[in-house]
Amino acid sequence: MQSHYSYQPADDLLKGRIILVTGAGDGIGRAAALGFADKGATVVLLGRTISKLEAVYDEIEARGAEKPAIYPLNFEGATWPDYKEMADRLYEEFGRLDGVLHNAGILGQITPLQGYNPELWQQVMQVNFAGPTMMLQALIPLLQQSQDASVILTSSSVGRKGRAFWGAYACSKFALEGLSQVMSEELENISQVRINTLNPGATRTKMRAKAYPGEDPNTLPTPEEILPAYYYLMGPDSKGVTGQQLDAQPPKS
């Protein structure tokens, strides 16, 4: 069996699937949205910056892929009625969801706990955990309409083993890991929905550069280079894989 690190997807792997990607305007979210569209999916681009989403939309159209959709939303300010409205509109438009890649997130501060700004802590937990949790609560009925639905929650190495100074970011990722485990057990025997976490590892993104300003980005893989694991988890070959913690890059020897 081929490893998910080196997974080679069929050109039509995601044909006919409706997939929501959060944080789709930049970095890994953008690369995944383009990749999913290339593999036949109709992609719903969710993010807070409309101009970035429009640029990805135009790029997908230019490739001749299925026409995407745009859904602007800011996890910081959105409330339960906003997520319910999103679910209702997606249901009216598509009738179901076959996948969710939750990739949106903010870094907050890299600083000792003692000096962490409490308001910023709340903001990071809202954007990285509380908001996405409400979103998934609202979207479960849509996912249950699918014959084979996959949810990928973006994790981090600091969300699996805590590390000094990573504060709210680490705690928000730990919380997402817990959410994945709860949700996967709840849905495993009553639906075709699977939920897993995926740690992208060190990747050439703006967030990584902010966290490690002294690092040479050219030593890191691009978002496009780590997509095999995303294809594997979003496509039918991972059916039955749920409640797992996966990495997008092989461990360094």
mmCIF file of C-alpha atoms in Angstrom, residues 13-213:
data_model
loop_
_atom_site.group_PDB
_atom_site.id
_atom_site.type_symbol
_atom_site.label_atom_id
_atom_site.label_comp_id
_atom_site.label_asym_id
_atom_site.label_seq_id
_atom_site.Cartn_x
_atom_site.Cartn_y
_atom_site.Cartn_z
ATOM 1 C CA LEU A 13 -10.228 11.735 -7.745
ATOM 2 C CA LEU A 14 -12.728 14.318 -6.468
ATOM 3 C CA LYS A 15 -15.079 14.520 -9.458
ATOM 4 C CA GLY A 16 -18.614 15.409 -8.406
ATOM 5 C CA ARG A 17 -17.623 16.322 -4.852
ATOM 6 C CA ILE A 18 -18.528 19.556 -3.091
ATOM 7 C CA ILE A 19 -15.669 20.619 -0.803
ATOM 8 C CA LEU A 20 -15.479 23.613 1.534
ATOM 9 C CA VAL A 21 -11.999 25.033 2.180
ATOM 10 C CA THR A 22 -11.490 27.594 4.960
ATOM 11 C CA GLY A 23 -8.552 29.964 4.746
ATOM 12 C CA ALA A 24 -8.732 29.456 0.981
ATOM 13 C CA GLY A 25 -7.211 32.811 0.061
ATOM 14 C CA ASP A 26 -3.617 32.073 0.997
ATOM 15 C CA GLY A 27 -0.966 29.483 1.784
ATOM 16 C CA ILE A 28 -1.979 25.850 2.239
ATOM 17 C CA GLY A 29 -5.706 26.628 1.936
ATOM 18 C CA ARG A 30 -5.197 28.261 -1.441
ATOM 19 C CA ALA A 31 -2.975 25.434 -2.706
ATOM 20 C CA ALA A 32 -5.481 22.804 -1.533
ATOM 21 C CA ALA A 33 -8.447 24.645 -3.070
ATOM 22 C CA LEU A 34 -6.671 24.793 -6.439
ATOM 23 C CA GLY A 35 -5.577 21.170 -6.111
ATOM 24 C CA PHE A 36 -9.060 19.928 -5.211
ATOM 25 C CA ALA A 37 -10.497 21.854 -8.175
ATOM 26 C CA ASP A 38 -7.863 20.295 -10.464
ATOM 27 C CA LYS A 39 -9.061 16.859 -9.301
ATOM 28 C CA GLY A 40 -12.670 17.588 -10.251
ATOM 29 C CA ALA A 41 -14.229 19.056 -7.103
ATOM 30 C CA THR A 42 -16.567 22.013 -6.873
ATOM 31 C CA VAL A 43 -14.773 24.089 -4.238
ATOM 32 C CA VAL A 44 -16.424 26.538 -1.845
ATOM 33 C CA LEU A 45 -13.795 29.146 -0.983
ATOM 34 C CA LEU A 46 -14.202 30.500 2.549
ATOM 35 C CA GLY A 47 -12.069 33.288 3.966
ATOM 36 C CA ARG A 48 -12.188 36.802 5.342
ATOM 37 C CA THR A 49 -10.492 38.710 2.488
ATOM 38 C CA ILE A 50 -12.754 38.814 -0.553
ATOM 39 C CA SER A 51 -10.039 40.033 -2.941
ATOM 40 C CA LYS A 52 -7.880 36.985 -2.146
ATOM 41 C CA LEU A 53 -10.829 34.623 -2.596
ATOM 42 C CA GLU A 54 -11.667 36.272 -5.919
ATOM 43 C CA ALA A 55 -8.089 35.755 -7.114
ATOM 44 C CA VAL A 56 -8.312 32.026 -6.315
ATOM 45 C CA TYR A 57 -11.757 31.883 -7.940
ATOM 46 C CA ASP A 58 -10.339 33.420 -11.132
ATOM 47 C CA GLU A 59 -7.417 31.006 -11.122
ATOM 48 C CA ILE A 60 -9.733 27.993 -10.818
ATOM 49 C CA GLU A 61 -11.904 29.287 -13.663
ATOM 50 C CA ALA A 62 -8.822 29.916 -15.817
ATOM 51 C CA ARG A 63 -7.833 26.270 -15.387
ATOM 52 C CA GLY A 64 -11.167 25.165 -16.791
ATOM 53 C CA ALA A 65 -12.159 23.421 -13.560
ATOM 54 C CA GLU A 66 -15.661 23.249 -12.070
ATOM 55 C CA LYS A 67 -17.013 26.694 -11.224
ATOM 56 C CA PRO A 68 -16.198 27.422 -7.547
ATOM 57 C CA ALA A 69 -18.207 29.420 -5.021
ATOM 58 C CA ILE A 70 -17.092 32.150 -2.617
ATOM 59 C CA TYR A 71 -18.302 32.484 0.978
ATOM 60 C CA PRO A 72 -16.733 35.416 2.876
ATOM 61 C CA LEU A 73 -16.642 34.838 6.640
ATOM 62 C CA ASN A 74 -14.476 35.999 9.531
ATOM 63 C CA PHE A 75 -14.278 33.467 12.362
ATOM 64 C CA GLU A 76 -13.459 36.256 14.809
ATOM 65 C CA GLY A 77 -16.795 38.022 14.525
ATOM 66 C CA ALA A 78 -19.161 35.322 13.250
ATOM 67 C CA THR A 79 -21.864 34.025 15.612
ATOM 68 C CA TRP A 80 -24.100 30.950 15.602
ATOM 69 C CA PRO A 81 -26.754 32.534 13.311
ATOM 70 C CA ASP A 82 -24.000 33.284 10.758
ATOM 71 C CA TYR A 83 -22.960 29.623 10.657
ATOM 72 C CA LYS A 84 -26.570 28.464 10.440
ATOM 73 C CA GLU A 85 -27.149 30.846 7.543
ATOM 74 C CA MET A 86 -24.042 29.502 5.805
ATOM 75 C CA ALA A 87 -25.263 25.923 6.215
ATOM 76 C CA ASP A 88 -28.707 26.875 4.895
ATOM 77 C CA ARG A 89 -27.272 28.625 1.848
ATOM 78 C CA LEU A 90 -24.930 25.736 1.054
ATOM 79 C CA TYR A 91 -27.845 23.328 1.402
ATOM 80 C CA GLU A 92 -29.957 25.408 -1.008
ATOM 81 C CA GLU A 93 -27.104 25.613 -3.509
ATOM 82 C CA PHE A 94 -25.661 22.092 -3.317
ATOM 83 C CA GLY A 95 -27.845 19.904 -1.087
ATOM 84 C CA ARG A 96 -24.838 18.359 0.656
ATOM 85 C CA LEU A 97 -21.137 18.681 1.450
ATOM 86 C CA ASP A 98 -18.650 15.919 0.636
ATOM 87 C CA GLY A 99 -15.682 17.487 2.382
ATOM 88 C CA VAL A 100 -14.384 20.237 4.645
ATOM 89 C CA LEU A 101 -10.760 21.281 4.910
ATOM 90 C CA HIS A 102 -10.501 23.627 7.867
ATOM 91 C CA ASN A 103 -7.244 25.468 7.385
ATOM 92 C CA ALA A 104 -7.967 29.037 8.565
ATOM 93 C CA GLY A 105 -6.157 30.161 11.702
ATOM 94 C CA ILE A 106 -4.121 32.880 13.373
ATOM 95 C CA LEU A 107 -0.823 32.636 15.235
ATOM 96 C CA GLY A 108 -1.260 35.083 18.112
ATOM 97 C CA GLN A 109 1.913 35.739 20.119
ATOM 98 C CA ILE A 110 5.009 33.597 20.634
ATOM 99 C CA THR A 111 5.566 34.620 24.228
ATOM 100 C CA PRO A 112 5.606 33.282 27.811
ATOM 101 C CA LEU A 113 2.176 32.555 29.266
ATOM 102 C CA GLN A 114 2.725 35.081 32.023
ATOM 103 C CA GLY A 115 2.922 37.933 29.543
ATOM 104 C CA TYR A 116 0.300 36.754 27.037
ATOM 105 C CA ASN A 117 -2.299 39.399 26.199
ATOM 106 C CA PRO A 118 -5.622 37.979 27.526
ATOM 107 C CA GLU A 119 -7.707 39.634 24.800
ATOM 108 C CA LEU A 120 -5.462 38.204 22.096
ATOM 109 C CA TRP A 121 -5.702 34.783 23.774
ATOM 110 C CA GLN A 122 -9.499 34.979 23.488
ATOM 111 C CA GLN A 123 -9.228 36.060 19.853
ATOM 112 C CA VAL A 124 -6.943 33.135 18.938
ATOM 113 C CA MET A 125 -9.248 30.630 20.658
ATOM 114 C CA GLN A 126 -12.259 32.162 18.905
ATOM 115 C CA VAL A 127 -10.725 32.081 15.422
ATOM 116 C CA ASN A 128 -8.883 28.763 15.755
ATOM 117 C CA PHE A 129 -11.362 26.741 17.801
ATOM 118 C CA ALA A 130 -14.716 28.197 18.923
ATOM 119 C CA GLY A 131 -15.697 29.522 15.482
ATOM 120 C CA PRO A 132 -14.729 26.378 13.551
ATOM 121 C CA THR A 133 -16.568 24.253 16.146
ATOM 122 C CA MET A 134 -19.801 26.178 15.540
ATOM 123 C CA MET A 135 -19.223 25.909 11.794
ATOM 124 C CA LEU A 136 -18.931 22.128 12.002
ATOM 125 C CA GLN A 137 -21.982 21.875 14.273
ATOM 126 C CA ALA A 138 -23.963 23.706 11.586
ATOM 127 C CA LEU A 139 -22.501 21.647 8.721
ATOM 128 C CA ILE A 140 -22.956 18.125 10.170
ATOM 129 C CA PRO A 141 -26.427 17.710 8.582
ATOM 130 C CA LEU A 142 -24.965 18.673 5.178
ATOM 131 C CA LEU A 143 -22.066 16.241 5.587
ATOM 132 C CA GLN A 144 -24.522 13.490 6.556
ATOM 133 C CA GLN A 145 -26.213 13.919 3.163
ATOM 134 C CA SER A 146 -23.009 12.669 1.487
ATOM 135 C CA GLN A 147 -22.245 9.045 0.662
ATOM 136 C CA ASP A 148 -18.583 9.613 1.550
ATOM 137 C CA ALA A 149 -17.701 12.784 3.464
ATOM 138 C CA SER A 150 -14.301 13.755 4.835
ATOM 139 C CA VAL A 151 -13.417 16.487 7.331
ATOM 140 C CA ILE A 152 -9.760 17.503 7.703
ATOM 141 C CA LEU A 153 -8.847 19.739 10.641
ATOM 142 C CA THR A 154 -5.443 21.399 10.363
ATOM 143 C CA SER A 155 -3.358 20.656 13.435
ATOM 144 C CA SER A 156 0.249 21.353 14.426
ATOM 145 C CA SER A 157 3.112 19.614 16.192
ATOM 146 C CA VAL A 158 2.512 22.028 19.096
ATOM 147 C CA GLY A 159 -1.093 20.818 19.247
ATOM 148 C CA ARG A 160 0.073 17.267 19.925
ATOM 149 C CA LYS A 161 2.897 18.011 22.340
ATOM 150 C CA GLY A 162 2.865 21.368 24.066
ATOM 151 C CA ARG A 163 5.866 23.634 23.634
ATOM 152 C CA ALA A 164 6.986 26.661 25.632
ATOM 153 C CA PHE A 165 5.862 30.102 24.412
ATOM 154 C CA TRP A 166 3.292 28.797 21.893
ATOM 155 C CA GLY A 167 0.417 29.822 24.152
ATOM 156 C CA ALA A 168 -3.051 30.104 22.670
ATOM 157 C CA TYR A 169 -2.026 28.698 19.280
ATOM 158 C CA ALA A 170 -0.897 25.412 20.851
ATOM 159 C CA CYS A 171 -3.946 25.235 23.119
ATOM 160 C CA SER A 172 -6.329 25.925 20.219
ATOM 161 C CA LYS A 173 -4.768 23.088 18.222
ATOM 162 C CA PHE A 174 -4.995 20.718 21.210
ATOM 163 C CA ALA A 175 -8.690 21.653 21.358
ATOM 164 C CA LEU A 176 -9.151 20.843 17.657
ATOM 165 C CA GLU A 177 -7.542 17.450 18.243
ATOM 166 C CA GLY A 178 -10.108 16.804 20.986
ATOM 167 C CA LEU A 179 -12.954 17.992 18.762
ATOM 168 C CA SER A 180 -11.866 15.591 16.027
ATOM 169 C CA GLN A 181 -11.829 12.655 18.428
ATOM 170 C CA VAL A 182 -15.264 13.483 19.884
ATOM 171 C CA MET A 183 -16.845 14.128 16.490
ATOM 172 C CA SER A 184 -15.354 11.063 14.821
ATOM 173 C CA GLU A 185 -16.692 8.760 17.559
ATOM 174 C CA GLU A 186 -20.126 10.373 17.478
ATOM 175 C CA LEU A 187 -20.500 10.055 13.704
ATOM 176 C CA GLU A 188 -18.608 6.834 13.014
ATOM 177 C CA ASN A 189 -21.498 4.380 13.230
ATOM 178 C CA ILE A 190 -24.386 6.611 12.164
ATOM 179 C CA SER A 191 -23.031 8.274 9.020
ATOM 180 C CA GLN A 192 -20.490 8.129 6.214
ATOM 181 C CA VAL A 193 -18.587 11.082 7.713
ATOM 182 C CA ARG A 194 -14.953 10.701 8.734
ATOM 183 C CA ILE A 195 -12.908 13.294 10.650
ATOM 184 C CA ASN A 196 -9.128 13.425 10.963
ATOM 185 C CA THR A 197 -6.475 15.943 11.938
ATOM 186 C CA LEU A 198 -3.544 16.696 9.675
ATOM 187 C CA ASN A 199 -0.330 18.400 10.749
ATOM 188 C CA PRO A 200 1.184 20.080 7.666
ATOM 189 C CA GLY A 201 4.615 20.374 9.287
ATOM 190 C CA ALA A 202 7.109 23.112 8.445
ATOM 191 C CA THR A 203 5.847 24.610 5.172
ATOM 192 C CA ARG A 204 6.668 27.756 3.213
ATOM 193 C CA THR A 205 3.802 29.996 4.364
ATOM 194 C CA LYS A 206 3.402 33.520 5.739
ATOM 195 C CA MET A 207 2.398 32.151 9.158
ATOM 196 C CA ARG A 208 5.562 30.036 9.321
ATOM 197 C CA ALA A 209 7.676 33.072 8.403
ATOM 198 C CA LYS A 210 6.004 35.081 11.172
ATOM 199 C CA ALA A 211 6.693 32.336 13.731
ATOM 200 C CA TYR A 212 10.281 31.727 12.568
ATOM 201 C CA PRO A 213 11.537 35.040 11.139
#
